[in-house]
Coordinates of C-alpha atoms and ligand atoms in Angstrom, one line a residue:
X28 CA 48.9 130.8 102.5
X29 CA 45.2 131.9 102.6
X30 CA 43.0 128.8 102.9
X31 CA 39.3 128.7 103.4
X32 CA 36.7 126.0 103.4
X33 CA 34.5 127.8 100.8
X34 CA 35.8 130.3 98.3
X35 CA 33.2 132.2 96.2
X36 CA 34.1 133.8 93.0
X37 CA 31.7 136.7 92.2
X38 CA 29.5 139.3 93.9
X39 CA 26.2 139.2 92.1
X40 CA 23.0 137.8 93.7
X41 CA 24.4 134.2 93.4
X42 CA 27.7 134.9 95.0
X43 CA 26.2 136.9 97.9
X44 CA 23.4 134.4 98.7
X45 CA 26.1 131.5 98.5
X46 CA 28.1 133.6 101.1
X47 CA 25.1 134.2 103.4
X48 CA 24.4 130.3 103.5
X49 CA 28.0 129.3 103.6
X50 CA 28.7 131.8 106.4
X51 CA 25.7 130.6 108.4
X52 CA 26.8 127.1 107.9
X53 CA 30.2 128.2 109.5
X54 CA 32.2 127.6 106.4
X55 CA 34.0 131.0 106.9
X56 CA 33.6 131.9 103.2
X57 CA 36.0 134.1 101.3
X58 CA 34.2 136.0 98.5
X59 CA 36.2 137.5 95.6
X60 CA 34.4 140.5 94.1
X61 CA 35.4 140.4 90.5
X62 CA 35.4 143.3 88.1
X63 CA 32.0 144.7 88.9
X64 CA 31.0 144.7 92.6
X65 CA 27.4 143.7 92.6
X66 CA 27.4 142.1 89.3
X67 CA 25.4 142.7 86.2
X68 CA 22.4 144.0 88.2
X69 CA 24.4 147.1 88.9
X70 CA 24.0 148.3 85.2
X71 CA 20.1 148.4 85.6
X72 CA 18.2 151.4 86.9
X73 CA 15.9 149.9 89.6
X74 CA 15.0 146.5 90.7
X75 CA 11.3 145.9 90.9
X76 CA 10.9 142.2 90.5
X77 CA 12.9 140.9 93.5
X78 CA 10.4 139.7 96.1
X79 CA 10.6 141.6 99.2
X80 CA 10.9 145.1 97.9
X81 CA 7.3 146.3 97.3
X82 CA 8.2 149.7 96.3
X83 CA 11.3 148.4 94.4
X84 CA 14.9 149.1 95.1
X85 CA 18.0 150.7 93.5
X86 CA 20.5 148.0 92.6
X87 CA 23.3 149.6 94.7
X88 CA 21.0 149.5 97.7
X89 CA 20.0 145.8 97.1
X90 CA 23.5 144.6 96.5
X91 CA 24.7 146.6 99.6
X92 CA 22.1 144.8 101.8
X93 CA 23.0 141.4 100.4
X94 CA 26.7 142.1 101.0
X95 CA 26.0 143.3 104.6
X96 CA 24.0 140.3 105.2
X97 CA 26.8 138.1 104.1
X98 CA 29.3 140.1 106.2
X99 CA 27.1 139.7 109.3
X100 CA 27.7 136.1 109.5
X101 CA 31.4 136.3 108.9
X102 CA 32.1 136.4 105.0
X103 CA 35.4 137.9 104.1
X104 CA 35.6 139.8 101.0
X105 CA 38.6 140.3 98.7
X106 CA 38.5 143.1 96.1
X107 CA 40.1 141.8 93.1
X108 CA 39.8 139.8 89.9
X109 CA 40.4 136.2 89.7
X110 CA 43.1 135.6 86.9
X111 CA 44.0 131.9 87.2
X112 CA 42.6 128.8 88.9
X113 CA 43.8 125.3 89.2
X114 CA 40.9 122.8 90.1
X115 CA 43.0 119.6 89.4
X116 CA 43.4 118.6 93.0
X117 CA 42.0 119.4 96.5
X118 CA 42.4 121.8 97.9
X119 CA 41.5 123.9 94.8
X120 CA 43.8 127.0 94.0
X121 CA 42.7 130.4 92.9
X122 CA 45.0 133.4 92.1
X123 CA 43.9 137.0 92.3
X124 CA 45.5 139.5 90.1
X125 CA 48.1 136.8 89.2
X126 CA 49.8 137.1 92.5
X127 CA 47.7 136.4 95.6
X128 CA 47.1 132.7 95.8
X129 CA 44.2 131.2 97.8
X130 CA 43.4 127.7 98.5
X131 CA 39.8 126.3 99.2
X132 CA 38.1 122.9 99.9
X133 CA 35.2 124.1 97.9
X134 CA 34.8 126.8 95.1
X135 CA 31.5 128.3 94.1
X136 CA 31.8 129.9 90.7
X137 CA 29.2 132.9 90.4
X138 CA 30.9 134.8 87.8
X139 CA 27.8 135.7 85.9
X140 CA 27.4 136.5 82.3
X141 CA 28.0 139.8 80.2
X142 CA 25.5 141.2 77.6
X143 CA 27.0 141.5 74.3
X144 CA 27.2 145.1 73.0
X145 CA 27.4 146.3 69.5
X146 CA 30.8 148.1 70.2
X147 CA 29.6 151.6 69.1
X148 CA 30.8 154.5 71.0
X149 CA 27.4 156.1 71.8
X150 CA 26.2 152.9 73.3
X151 CA 28.6 153.5 76.3
X152 CA 27.8 157.2 76.4
X153 CA 24.1 156.5 77.1
X154 CA 24.5 153.3 79.3
X155 CA 22.0 153.7 82.1
X156 CA 20.4 156.6 80.1
X157 CA 18.4 154.8 77.6
X158 CA 20.7 152.0 76.8
X159 CA 19.8 148.6 78.5
X160 CA 20.6 145.0 78.1
X161 CA 17.4 143.8 79.9
X162 CA 13.9 144.5 79.0
X163 CA 12.5 142.6 82.1
X164 CA 14.7 144.9 84.3
X165 CA 14.1 148.3 82.7
X166 CA 11.0 147.9 80.3
X167 CA 8.7 149.4 82.7
X168 CA 10.5 152.8 82.6
X169 CA 9.5 153.1 79.0
X170 CA 5.8 152.7 79.6
X171 CA 3.9 154.3 76.5
X172 CA 7.3 155.4 75.0
X173 CA 9.1 154.3 71.8
X174 CA 11.9 151.8 72.1
X175 CA 14.3 149.9 69.8
X176 CA 15.5 146.4 70.3
X177 CA 18.5 145.1 68.5
X178 CA 18.9 141.5 67.5
X179 CA 17.0 138.8 65.5
X180 CA 17.2 135.7 67.9
X181 CA 14.7 134.4 70.5
X182 CA 16.0 136.9 73.2
X183 CA 15.4 139.9 70.8
X184 CA 12.0 138.7 69.8
X185 CA 10.9 137.9 73.4
X186 CA 12.2 141.2 74.6
X187 CA 10.4 143.1 71.7
X188 CA 7.2 141.3 72.6
X189 CA 7.5 142.1 76.3
X190 CA 8.2 145.7 75.6
X191 CA 5.2 145.8 73.1
X192 CA 3.1 145.1 76.1
X193 CA 4.4 148.2 77.9
X194 CA 5.4 150.7 75.2
X195 CA 3.6 152.6 72.5
X196 CA 5.8 151.3 69.7
X197 CA 8.8 148.9 69.4
X198 CA 11.3 148.7 66.5
X199 CA 13.1 145.4 66.1
X200 CA 16.5 146.2 64.4
X201 CA 17.8 143.0 62.6
X202 CA 20.9 143.1 60.8
X203 CA 19.8 140.1 58.3
X204 CA 16.9 140.0 55.9
X205 CA 15.3 137.2 58.2
X206 CA 14.9 136.5 61.9
X207 CA 16.9 133.8 63.4
X208 CA 14.4 133.2 66.2
X209 CA 12.1 130.1 66.4
X210 CA 9.0 130.0 64.3
X211 CA 6.7 130.7 67.2
X212 CA 8.7 133.7 68.4
X213 CA 8.9 135.2 64.8
X214 CA 5.1 134.9 64.3
X215 CA 4.4 136.6 67.6
X216 CA 6.7 139.5 66.7
X217 CA 5.5 139.8 63.1
X218 CA 1.9 139.6 63.9
X219 CA 2.3 142.1 66.7
X220 CA 1.0 145.7 65.5
X221 CA 3.1 147.6 67.9
X222 CA 6.4 145.9 66.6
X223 CA 7.9 147.2 63.4
X224 CA 10.7 145.0 62.1
X225 CA 13.5 146.8 60.3
X226 CA 15.3 144.0 58.4
X227 CA 18.7 144.6 57.0
X228 CA 19.5 147.6 59.4
X229 CA 22.5 148.3 61.5
X230 CA 22.8 150.9 64.2
X231 CA 25.5 153.7 63.3
X232 CA 25.0 155.7 66.5
X233 CA 22.6 156.9 69.1
X234 CA 21.7 160.5 69.6
X235 CA 20.1 162.6 72.3
X236 CA 20.9 165.2 74.9
X237 CA 22.0 163.4 78.2
X238 CA 19.6 160.5 77.2
X239 CA 18.8 158.4 74.2
X240 CA 16.4 160.3 71.9
X241 CA 17.1 158.7 68.6
X242 CA 19.2 156.4 66.5
X243 CA 20.9 156.8 63.2
X244 CA 20.5 153.6 61.3
X245 CA 21.9 152.2 57.9
X246 CA 19.8 150.0 55.6
X247 CA 21.6 147.4 53.3
X248 CA 25.1 148.7 54.3
X249 CA 27.6 148.5 51.5
X250 CA 25.0 147.7 48.8
X251 CA 24.0 149.9 45.8
X252 CA 20.8 150.9 47.4
X253 CA 22.4 151.6 50.9
X254 CA 20.3 154.3 52.8
X255 CA 20.7 156.2 55.9
X256 CA 17.9 157.0 58.1
X257 CA 16.9 158.2 61.6
X258 CA 14.3 156.9 64.1
X259 CA 13.2 158.8 67.3
X260 CA 13.4 156.3 70.3
X261 CA 13.4 156.8 74.0
X262 CA 15.2 153.5 74.8
X263 CA 17.7 151.2 73.0
X264 CA 17.6 147.6 74.1
X265 CA 20.5 145.2 73.2
X266 CA 19.5 141.7 72.7
X267 CA 22.3 140.2 70.7
X268 CA 23.4 137.6 73.2
X269 CA 25.2 137.0 76.4
X270 CA 28.6 135.7 77.0
X271 CA 29.0 133.8 80.2
X272 CA 32.1 134.8 82.1
X273 CA 33.7 131.3 82.1
X274 CA 36.9 131.5 80.1
X275 CA 39.0 131.1 83.1
X276 CA 37.4 127.8 83.9
X277 CA 37.4 126.1 80.5
X278 CA 40.6 123.7 81.2
X279 CA 38.6 122.3 84.3
X280 CA 34.9 122.7 84.0
X281 CA 32.6 121.2 81.4
X282 CA 31.1 124.1 79.3
X283 CA 28.3 123.9 76.8
X284 CA 28.8 125.1 73.2
X285 CA 28.0 128.7 74.3
X286 CA 30.5 128.6 77.2
X287 CA 27.8 128.1 80.0
X288 CA 29.1 125.9 82.9
X289 CA 27.4 122.4 82.7
X290 CA 25.7 121.5 86.0
X291 CA 24.0 118.2 86.9
X292 CA 20.3 118.5 86.5
X293 CA 18.7 121.0 88.9
X294 CA 21.8 121.0 91.1
X295 CA 24.8 123.4 91.0
X296 CA 27.3 120.4 90.8
X297 CA 29.7 120.7 88.1
X298 CA 31.9 117.8 86.7
X299 CA 34.5 118.4 89.6
X300 CA 33.5 117.3 93.1
X301 CA 33.6 120.4 95.5
X302 CA 33.2 122.9 92.6
X303 CA 29.8 124.3 92.0
X304 CA 28.4 127.0 89.5
X305 CA 25.6 129.3 90.4
X306 CA 23.8 132.1 88.6
X307 CA 24.1 133.4 85.1
X308 CA 27.4 131.6 84.3
X309 CA 25.5 128.4 84.3
X310 CA 22.1 129.6 83.3
X311 CA 21.3 130.3 79.6
X312 CA 17.6 130.3 80.2
X313 CA 16.3 132.5 83.0
X314 CA 19.2 135.0 83.8
X315 CA 17.2 136.5 86.8
X316 CA 18.5 137.8 90.0
X317 CA 16.0 135.7 92.0
X318 CA 17.0 132.4 90.1
X319 CA 20.7 133.3 90.6
X320 CA 20.1 133.8 94.4
X321 CA 18.5 130.5 94.6
X322 CA 21.4 128.7 92.7
X323 CA 23.8 130.4 95.2
X324 CA 21.7 128.8 98.1
X325 CA 21.9 125.5 96.5
X326 CA 25.6 125.7 95.8
X327 CA 26.4 126.6 99.5
X328 CA 24.4 123.7 100.7
X329 CA 26.0 121.2 98.3
X330 CA 29.5 122.7 99.4
X331 CA 28.5 122.1 103.1
X332 CA 27.4 118.6 102.3
X333 CA 30.7 117.9 100.4
X334 CA 32.8 119.2 103.2
X335 CA 31.0 117.0 105.7
X336 CA 31.9 114.0 103.6
X337 CA 35.5 115.1 103.5
X338 CA 35.7 115.6 107.2
X339 CA 34.0 112.1 107.7
X340 CA 36.6 110.3 105.6
Ligands
NAP110 P1 21.2 134.3 69.2 O1 20.3 133.2 69.0 O2 22.6 134.0 69.2 O3 20.8 135.5 68.6 C1 21.6 136.7 68.5 C2 21.0 137.6 67.5 O4 21.7 138.9 67.6 C3 21.1 137.1 66.1 O5 19.9 137.6 65.3 C4 22.3 137.8 65.6 O6 22.2 138.2 64.2 C5 22.2 139.2 66.3 N1 23.5 139.8 66.4 C6 24.6 139.2 66.9 N2 25.6 140.3 67.0 C7 25.1 141.4 66.4 C8 25.6 142.5 65.9 N3 26.9 142.9 66.2 N4 24.8 143.6 65.4 C9 23.4 143.1 65.1 N5 22.9 141.9 65.4 C10 23.7 141.2 66.0 O7 20.9 134.9 70.8 P2 19.7 134.7 71.7 O8 18.6 135.3 71.0 O9 20.1 135.5 73.0 O10 19.5 133.3 72.1 C11 20.5 132.5 72.7 C12 20.1 131.0 72.9 O11 19.0 131.0 73.9 C13 19.4 130.5 71.6 O12 19.6 129.2 71.5 C14 17.9 130.8 71.9 O13 17.1 129.8 71.2 C15 17.7 130.5 73.3 N6 16.7 131.4 73.8 C16 15.6 130.6 74.0 C17 14.4 131.3 74.5 C18 13.2 130.5 74.7 O14 13.2 129.4 74.6 N7 12.0 131.1 74.9 C19 14.4 132.6 74.8 C20 15.8 133.3 74.6 C21 16.8 132.6 74.3 P3 22.5 137.1 63.1 O15 21.3 136.2 63.0 O16 22.7 138.0 61.9 O17 23.7 136.4 63.5

């Protein structure tokens, strides 16, 4: 039987920071990587907004540094995917790949969120070569270029506005004849001369040699006046929502209507004592590495406090 005082699920900035703090507090944490070691950040090109890297850093390097820092204080890592949990009693139980069972006094859930993609083949072909799901992360690489953002919600409008501050031109590809975003966000987008909103458009495919150079769109798909047309673009940003990776926990943890783990106020505490949520799995608002790292720190500190109350019982 593998038992730990603190088991961390997820290897993004939240998970690794939780591990650094938990290890330094002598909790001998066990961190289970999950499907993508390093988390969502690994799909971006370069990290330029994480404090401490004045020249920017490659995501692989940054996540390797965080991992080494966690390892230095004694974190143990398990490569694998958590497939089942049981938080009904203490110790909590976690299964990796359905077979290996781990028990833990405290669990920190740092499973992140996944950007939704359209599901077209070319989107995967150009991933990291013009396709991005984070304007804040990758927008800078499209300075004075032309990009498209897909989506009609607040995220898409926010990303379009952000990119308009950097790029020469931004297309906003919206599948409906209207935007879903709040009035203020709509106004900003519609009044921005650099943004052209393409209502009732869907993306058929991306085109280009080795990187995105264009997109084939369809206007009013299935209608009598359906039309195909092409736009030249250098970048293609998805902003059609994120899905928190929390399905595994829905029988135990309170989730909001979108699936984000509910935490108490500014803390990472969930509805179950000894179980904490940190990073994008519990953060529909900021979704930034630095915010996730801070939440990981808080989660480890809460776990330590909880363990001490258990030990004093
Ligand atoms: P959202 O409100 O769910 O909007 C998603 C958008 O993507 C919708 O316009 C949707 O189109 C479109 N979409 C979904 N699937 C698509 C597909 N397959 N092809 C083309 N378009 C597709 O998501 P969000 O914008 O990420 O916002 C999520 C929540 O966070 C919202 O409650 C939002 O208000 C909030 N938020 C707030 C702020 C802020 O306060 N500043 C910033 C960002 C987000 P349809 O409209 O046709 O469904």
